[in-house]
Tab-separated table of N, CA and C in Angstrom:
chain	number	residue	atom	x	y	z
A	1	UNK	N	117.831	-0.462	106.889
A	1	UNK	CA	118.235	0.888	106.396
A	1	UNK	C	119.433	1.314	107.242
A	2	UNK	N	120.462	1.840	106.500
A	2	UNK	CA	121.603	2.529	107.177
A	2	UNK	C	121.397	3.969	107.501
A	3	UNK	N	122.152	4.464	108.435
A	3	UNK	CA	122.002	5.924	108.699
A	3	UNK	C	122.720	6.806	107.703
A	4	UNK	N	123.693	6.300	106.844
A	4	UNK	CA	124.402	7.062	105.916
A	4	UNK	C	123.503	7.837	104.923
A	5	UNK	N	122.584	7.116	104.288
A	5	UNK	CA	121.707	7.873	103.291
A	5	UNK	C	120.905	8.939	104.035
A	6	UNK	N	120.493	8.645	105.205
A	6	UNK	CA	119.672	9.713	106.012
A	6	UNK	C	120.568	10.877	106.314
A	7	UNK	N	121.771	10.699	106.763
A	7	UNK	CA	122.672	11.740	107.100
A	7	UNK	C	123.035	12.594	105.844
A	8	UNK	N	123.402	11.909	104.789
A	8	UNK	CA	123.679	12.583	103.621
A	8	UNK	C	122.656	13.575	103.130
A	9	UNK	N	121.359	12.999	103.063
A	9	UNK	CA	120.350	13.756	102.584
A	9	UNK	C	120.002	14.965	103.584
A	10	UNK	N	120.070	14.685	104.712
A	10	UNK	CA	119.791	15.733	105.740
A	10	UNK	C	120.810	16.805	105.800
A	11	UNK	N	122.144	16.456	105.699
A	11	UNK	CA	123.117	17.407	105.711
A	11	UNK	C	123.015	18.351	104.514
A	12	UNK	N	122.679	17.777	103.406
A	12	UNK	CA	122.493	18.704	102.173
A	12	UNK	C	121.297	19.529	102.456
A	13	UNK	N	120.185	19.120	103.121
A	13	UNK	CA	119.081	19.971	103.483
A	13	UNK	C	119.358	21.041	104.421
A	14	UNK	N	120.292	20.680	105.383
A	14	UNK	CA	120.519	21.753	106.482
A	14	UNK	C	121.784	22.539	106.202
A	15	UNK	N	122.452	22.340	105.260
A	15	UNK	CA	123.782	23.165	104.949
A	15	UNK	C	123.491	24.635	104.956
A	16	UNK	N	122.363	24.972	104.213
A	16	UNK	CA	121.965	26.308	104.138
A	16	UNK	C	121.716	27.009	105.490
A	17	UNK	N	121.243	26.203	106.415
A	17	UNK	CA	120.863	26.718	107.684
A	17	UNK	C	122.222	27.161	108.502
A	18	UNK	N	123.253	26.316	108.347
A	18	UNK	CA	124.424	26.600	108.982
A	18	UNK	C	124.998	27.923	108.350
A	19	UNK	N	124.873	28.113	107.062
A	19	UNK	CA	125.457	29.237	106.354
A	19	UNK	C	124.587	30.463	106.692
A	20	UNK	N	123.350	30.344	106.985
A	20	UNK	CA	122.449	31.441	107.175
A	20	UNK	C	122.577	32.014	108.594
A	21	UNK	N	123.297	31.469	109.500
A	21	UNK	CA	123.290	31.984	110.777
A	21	UNK	C	123.912	33.337	110.789
A	22	UNK	N	123.457	34.146	111.710
A	22	UNK	CA	123.909	35.581	111.819
A	22	UNK	C	125.367	35.618	112.520
A	23	UNK	N	125.966	36.828	112.276
A	23	UNK	CA	127.356	36.964	112.851
A	23	UNK	C	127.386	36.896	114.309
A	24	UNK	N	126.264	37.304	115.050
A	24	UNK	CA	126.268	37.206	116.534
A	24	UNK	C	126.108	35.723	116.898
A	25	UNK	N	125.351	34.940	116.267
A	25	UNK	CA	125.257	33.498	116.663
A	25	UNK	C	126.575	32.847	116.296
A	26	UNK	N	127.164	33.152	115.131
A	26	UNK	CA	128.490	32.581	114.797
A	26	UNK	C	129.523	32.895	115.854
A	27	UNK	N	129.486	34.059	116.264
A	27	UNK	CA	130.393	34.463	117.331
A	27	UNK	C	130.267	33.754	118.670
A	28	UNK	N	128.915	33.581	118.989
A	28	UNK	CA	128.558	32.749	120.186
A	28	UNK	C	129.035	31.288	120.063
A	29	UNK	N	128.984	30.788	118.877
A	29	UNK	CA	129.415	29.441	118.652
A	29	UNK	C	130.971	29.361	118.804
A	30	UNK	N	131.626	30.278	118.116
A	30	UNK	CA	132.969	30.434	118.215
A	30	UNK	C	133.608	30.596	119.686
A	31	UNK	N	132.748	31.254	120.464
A	31	UNK	CA	133.130	31.561	121.853
A	31	UNK	C	132.700	30.429	122.772
A	32	UNK	N	132.030	29.365	122.305
A	32	UNK	CA	131.585	28.258	123.026
A	32	UNK	C	130.438	28.466	123.898
A	33	UNK	N	129.641	29.569	123.658
A	33	UNK	CA	128.371	29.885	124.321
A	33	UNK	C	127.254	29.063	123.806
A	34	UNK	N	127.317	28.719	122.469
A	34	UNK	CA	126.262	27.884	121.872
A	34	UNK	C	126.984	26.699	121.125
A	35	UNK	N	126.372	25.578	121.272
A	35	UNK	CA	127.116	24.446	120.650
A	35	UNK	C	126.126	23.370	120.135
A	36	UNK	N	126.803	22.458	119.526
A	36	UNK	CA	126.030	21.284	118.911
A	36	UNK	C	125.770	20.227	120.098
A	37	UNK	N	124.615	19.579	119.955
A	37	UNK	CA	124.288	18.617	120.970
A	37	UNK	C	124.172	17.300	120.210
A	38	UNK	N	124.327	16.165	120.962
A	38	UNK	CA	124.266	14.822	120.413
A	38	UNK	C	122.868	14.561	119.858
A	39	UNK	N	121.867	15.339	120.261
A	39	UNK	CA	120.532	15.143	119.839
A	39	UNK	C	120.215	15.761	118.477
A	40	UNK	N	121.235	16.387	117.783
A	40	UNK	CA	121.095	16.968	116.487
A	40	UNK	C	120.598	18.347	116.503
A	41	UNK	N	120.560	19.089	117.717
A	41	UNK	CA	120.079	20.431	117.865
A	41	UNK	C	121.199	21.234	118.453
A	42	UNK	N	121.089	22.609	118.235
A	42	UNK	CA	121.946	23.526	118.914
A	42	UNK	C	121.458	23.712	120.365
A	43	UNK	N	122.357	24.095	121.253
A	43	UNK	CA	121.930	24.267	122.637
A	43	UNK	C	122.809	25.469	123.191
A	44	UNK	N	122.299	25.955	124.271
A	44	UNK	CA	123.082	27.200	124.980
A	44	UNK	C	123.914	26.622	126.075
A	45	UNK	N	125.216	27.034	126.131
A	45	UNK	CA	126.020	26.656	127.224
A	45	UNK	C	126.219	27.967	128.035
A	46	UNK	N	125.604	28.056	129.102
A	46	UNK	CA	125.646	29.249	130.054
A	46	UNK	C	124.376	30.196	129.530
A	47	UNK	N	124.740	31.452	129.341
A	47	UNK	CA	123.604	32.402	129.000
A	47	UNK	C	124.045	33.183	127.829
A	48	UNK	N	123.055	33.539	127.047
A	48	UNK	CA	123.293	34.346	125.858
A	48	UNK	C	122.213	35.318	125.696
A	49	UNK	N	122.404	36.475	125.052
A	49	UNK	CA	121.399	37.423	124.838
A	49	UNK	C	120.174	36.926	124.054
A	50	UNK	N	118.972	37.363	124.289
A	50	UNK	CA	117.703	36.861	123.701
A	50	UNK	C	117.872	36.810	122.227
A	51	UNK	N	118.525	37.762	121.624
A	51	UNK	CA	118.640	37.766	120.127
A	51	UNK	C	119.314	36.528	119.593
A	52	UNK	N	120.434	36.138	120.269
A	52	UNK	CA	121.111	34.984	119.950
A	52	UNK	C	120.348	33.629	120.198
A	53	UNK	N	119.640	33.672	121.395
A	53	UNK	CA	118.833	32.517	121.688
A	53	UNK	C	117.693	32.378	120.597
A	54	UNK	N	117.090	33.469	120.221
A	54	UNK	CA	116.015	33.413	119.257
A	54	UNK	C	116.534	32.877	117.842
A	55	UNK	N	117.761	33.265	117.581
A	55	UNK	CA	118.388	32.813	116.252
A	55	UNK	C	118.646	31.336	116.294
A	56	UNK	N	119.122	30.914	117.457
A	56	UNK	CA	119.376	29.491	117.622
A	56	UNK	C	118.058	28.760	117.574
A	57	UNK	N	117.121	29.162	118.226
A	57	UNK	CA	115.764	28.433	118.205
A	57	UNK	C	115.247	28.455	116.820
A	58	UNK	N	115.401	29.464	116.081
A	58	UNK	CA	114.810	29.446	114.733
A	58	UNK	C	115.611	28.353	113.830
A	59	UNK	N	116.977	28.188	114.014
A	59	UNK	CA	117.637	27.111	113.310
A	59	UNK	C	117.118	25.819	113.855
A	60	UNK	N	116.956	25.673	115.158
A	60	UNK	CA	116.450	24.375	115.627
A	60	UNK	C	115.019	23.956	115.069
A	61	UNK	N	114.173	25.038	114.927
A	61	UNK	CA	112.872	24.784	114.246
A	61	UNK	C	113.110	24.248	112.927
A	62	UNK	N	113.915	24.858	112.154
A	62	UNK	CA	114.103	24.431	110.678
A	62	UNK	C	114.806	23.003	110.695
A	63	UNK	N	115.727	22.800	111.615
A	63	UNK	CA	116.264	21.392	111.760
A	63	UNK	C	115.133	20.383	112.075
A	64	UNK	N	114.335	20.690	113.019
A	64	UNK	CA	113.260	19.734	113.368
A	64	UNK	C	112.289	19.446	112.176
A	65	UNK	N	112.032	20.538	111.388
A	65	UNK	CA	111.200	20.350	110.182
A	65	UNK	C	111.806	19.468	109.299
A	66	UNK	N	113.146	19.702	109.053
A	66	UNK	CA	113.940	18.830	108.089
A	66	UNK	C	113.935	17.376	108.605
A	67	UNK	N	114.219	17.267	109.856
A	67	UNK	CA	114.268	15.881	110.402
A	67	UNK	C	112.900	15.181	110.292
A	68	UNK	N	111.837	15.954	110.572
A	68	UNK	CA	110.467	15.360	110.515
A	68	UNK	C	110.184	14.961	108.994
A	69	UNK	N	110.478	15.669	108.021
A	69	UNK	CA	110.329	15.409	106.659
A	69	UNK	C	111.056	14.155	106.259
A	70	UNK	N	112.310	14.156	106.697
A	70	UNK	CA	113.095	12.935	106.301
A	70	UNK	C	112.667	11.755	106.967
A	71	UNK	N	112.308	11.909	108.310
A	71	UNK	CA	111.803	10.724	109.041
A	71	UNK	C	110.556	10.094	108.333
A	72	UNK	N	109.694	10.982	107.900
A	72	UNK	CA	108.487	10.508	107.198
A	72	UNK	C	108.778	9.773	105.986
A	73	UNK	N	109.756	10.343	105.169
A	73	UNK	CA	110.091	9.586	103.875
A	73	UNK	C	110.813	8.356	104.136
A	74	UNK	N	111.576	8.266	105.219
A	74	UNK	CA	112.344	7.020	105.505
A	74	UNK	C	111.641	6.025	106.489
A	75	UNK	N	110.537	6.422	106.965
A	75	UNK	CA	109.796	5.474	107.861
A	75	UNK	C	110.495	5.174	109.240
A	76	UNK	N	111.252	6.307	109.640
A	76	UNK	CA	111.894	6.101	111.001
A	76	UNK	C	111.381	7.264	111.859
A	77	UNK	N	111.893	7.327	113.145
A	77	UNK	CA	111.416	8.404	114.017
A	77	UNK	C	112.307	9.568	113.762
A	78	UNK	N	111.652	10.708	114.240
A	78	UNK	CA	112.385	11.944	114.177
A	78	UNK	C	113.621	11.955	115.044
A	79	UNK	N	113.465	11.294	116.191
A	79	UNK	CA	114.639	11.217	117.204
A	79	UNK	C	115.696	10.383	116.555
A	80	UNK	N	115.428	9.393	115.791
A	80	UNK	CA	116.499	8.531	115.149
A	80	UNK	C	117.237	9.511	114.061
A	81	UNK	N	116.496	10.202	113.260
A	81	UNK	CA	117.124	11.034	112.272
A	81	UNK	C	117.989	12.072	112.971
A	82	UNK	N	117.454	12.812	113.994
A	82	UNK	CA	118.219	13.809	114.732
A	82	UNK	C	119.419	13.259	115.321
A	83	UNK	N	119.274	12.022	115.899
A	83	UNK	CA	120.578	11.437	116.507
A	83	UNK	C	121.623	11.139	115.415
A	84	UNK	N	121.137	10.530	114.341
A	84	UNK	CA	122.083	10.235	113.241
A	84	UNK	C	122.791	11.527	112.765
A	85	UNK	N	122.052	12.554	112.577
A	85	UNK	CA	122.722	13.873	112.162
A	85	UNK	C	123.632	14.334	113.375
A	86	UNK	N	123.166	14.294	114.596
A	86	UNK	CA	123.975	14.570	115.703
A	86	UNK	C	125.376	13.912	115.634
A	87	UNK	N	125.344	12.650	115.362
A	87	UNK	CA	126.624	11.866	115.338
A	87	UNK	C	127.536	12.506	114.234
A	88	UNK	N	126.986	12.727	113.045
A	88	UNK	CA	127.865	13.253	111.975
A	88	UNK	C	128.276	14.701	112.283
A	89	UNK	N	127.353	15.445	112.981
A	89	UNK	CA	127.834	16.886	113.261
A	89	UNK	C	128.899	16.847	114.273
A	90	UNK	N	128.764	16.011	115.238
A	90	UNK	CA	129.843	16.024	116.325
A	90	UNK	C	131.091	15.551	115.774
A	91	UNK	N	131.087	14.618	114.792
A	91	UNK	CA	132.271	14.113	114.167
A	91	UNK	C	132.993	14.959	113.170
A	92	UNK	N	132.089	15.795	112.426
A	92	UNK	CA	132.735	16.528	111.289
A	92	UNK	C	132.569	18.079	111.400
A	93	UNK	N	131.708	18.602	112.165
A	93	UNK	CA	131.430	20.029	112.105
A	93	UNK	C	131.779	20.883	113.303
A	94	UNK	N	132.171	20.209	114.450
A	94	UNK	CA	132.524	20.857	115.662
A	94	UNK	C	134.052	21.243	115.598
A	95	UNK	N	134.316	22.472	115.631
A	95	UNK	CA	135.705	22.906	115.529
A	95	UNK	C	136.374	23.087	116.699
A	96	UNK	N	137.702	23.288	116.748
A	96	UNK	CA	138.474	23.518	117.943
A	96	UNK	C	137.949	24.796	118.705
A	97	UNK	N	137.808	24.642	119.961
A	97	UNK	CA	137.291	25.722	120.762
A	97	UNK	C	135.777	25.917	120.855
A	98	UNK	N	135.027	25.032	120.034
A	98	UNK	CA	133.612	25.045	120.057
A	98	UNK	C	133.106	24.003	120.989
A	99	UNK	N	131.915	24.491	121.499
A	99	UNK	CA	131.290	23.612	122.612
A	99	UNK	C	130.422	22.568	121.991
A	100	UNK	N	130.295	21.405	122.690
A	100	UNK	CA	129.360	20.398	122.306
A	100	UNK	C	128.923	19.707	123.565
A	101	UNK	N	127.787	19.124	123.516
A	101	UNK	CA	127.164	18.397	124.584
A	101	UNK	C	126.782	16.928	124.181
A	102	UNK	N	127.326	15.966	124.917
A	102	UNK	CA	126.895	14.608	124.601
A	102	UNK	C	125.648	14.249	125.455
A	103	UNK	N	125.211	12.955	125.367
A	103	UNK	CA	123.947	12.599	125.963
A	103	UNK	C	123.942	12.664	127.485
A	104	UNK	N	125.113	12.778	128.099
A	104	UNK	CA	125.189	12.811	129.616
A	104	UNK	C	124.844	14.312	130.113
A	105	UNK	N	124.617	15.321	129.203
A	105	UNK	CA	124.208	16.598	129.539
A	105	UNK	C	125.410	17.419	129.857
A	106	UNK	N	126.582	17.042	129.803
A	106	UNK	CA	127.778	17.827	130.140
A	106	UNK	C	128.308	18.511	128.981
A	107	UNK	N	128.468	19.784	129.123
A	107	UNK	CA	129.093	20.648	127.963
A	107	UNK	C	130.563	20.480	128.019
A	108	UNK	N	131.195	20.314	126.890
A	108	UNK	CA	132.583	20.233	126.760
A	108	UNK	C	133.072	21.183	125.543
A	109	UNK	N	134.371	21.432	125.608
A	109	UNK	CA	134.831	22.308	124.518
A	109	UNK	C	135.983	21.501	123.790
A	110	UNK	N	135.853	21.409	122.462
A	110	UNK	CA	136.757	20.623	121.683
A	110	UNK	C	138.156	21.232	121.752
A	111	UNK	N	139.111	20.419	122.110
A	111	UNK	CA	140.531	20.795	122.253
A	111	UNK	C	141.367	20.291	121.137
A	112	UNK	N	141.964	21.096	120.231
A	112	UNK	CA	142.728	20.677	119.127
A	112	UNK	C	142.056	19.845	118.202
A	113	UNK	N	142.708	18.997	117.558
A	113	UNK	CA	142.112	18.067	116.675
A	113	UNK	C	141.760	16.690	117.213
A	114	UNK	N	141.761	16.609	118.463
A	114	UNK	CA	141.363	15.372	119.173
A	114	UNK	C	139.899	14.998	118.850
A	115	UNK	N	139.652	13.720	118.341
A	115	UNK	CA	138.254	13.427	118.051
A	115	UNK	C	137.344	13.487	119.265
A	116	UNK	N	136.133	13.839	119.003
A	116	UNK	CA	135.105	14.005	120.049
A	116	UNK	C	134.581	12.588	120.386
A	117	UNK	N	134.577	12.178	121.710
A	117	UNK	CA	134.085	10.878	121.981
A	117	UNK	C	132.570	10.687	121.614
A	118	UNK	N	132.254	9.963	120.710
A	118	UNK	CA	130.874	9.906	120.158
A	118	UNK	C	130.047	8.881	121.014
A	119	UNK	N	128.752	9.135	121.053
A	119	UNK	CA	127.858	8.125	121.814
A	119	UNK	C	127.951	6.767	121.189
A	120	UNK	N	127.639	5.810	121.938
A	120	UNK	CA	127.721	4.395	121.453
A	120	UNK	C	126.923	4.122	120.274
A	121	UNK	N	125.775	4.773	120.075
A	121	UNK	CA	124.860	4.576	118.960
A	121	UNK	C	125.454	5.112	117.660
A	122	UNK	N	126.526	5.919	117.724
A	122	UNK	CA	127.129	6.406	116.437
A	122	UNK	C	128.023	5.333	115.890
A	123	UNK	N	127.865	5.123	114.655
A	123	UNK	CA	128.791	4.022	114.018
A	123	UNK	C	129.710	4.694	113.062
């Protein structure tokens, strides 16, 4: 099984989550305080108000549920689904000035249109 069908199905399922984020969370993402992680979840870079953290955690709960459902349908692990989505997210959804975290745990900010160096398991 390839990761592409998994990613396509999951991105369709999670698109609404990205659009449903509040303006404060969107501002925190734009400011690089919250960013995408290689594990397929949002994370906090530094500190954010409790309201933003709660909104981010609510999105991550929805993501985990979507990953779990898809993993069950595909007969793969939740971690594998989350990582596959993380690869696609890092490649296509992190904009200039937005923060991201690779598997090494280091937060970075995307500069210009330079591609993000993806983990080895991303194809």
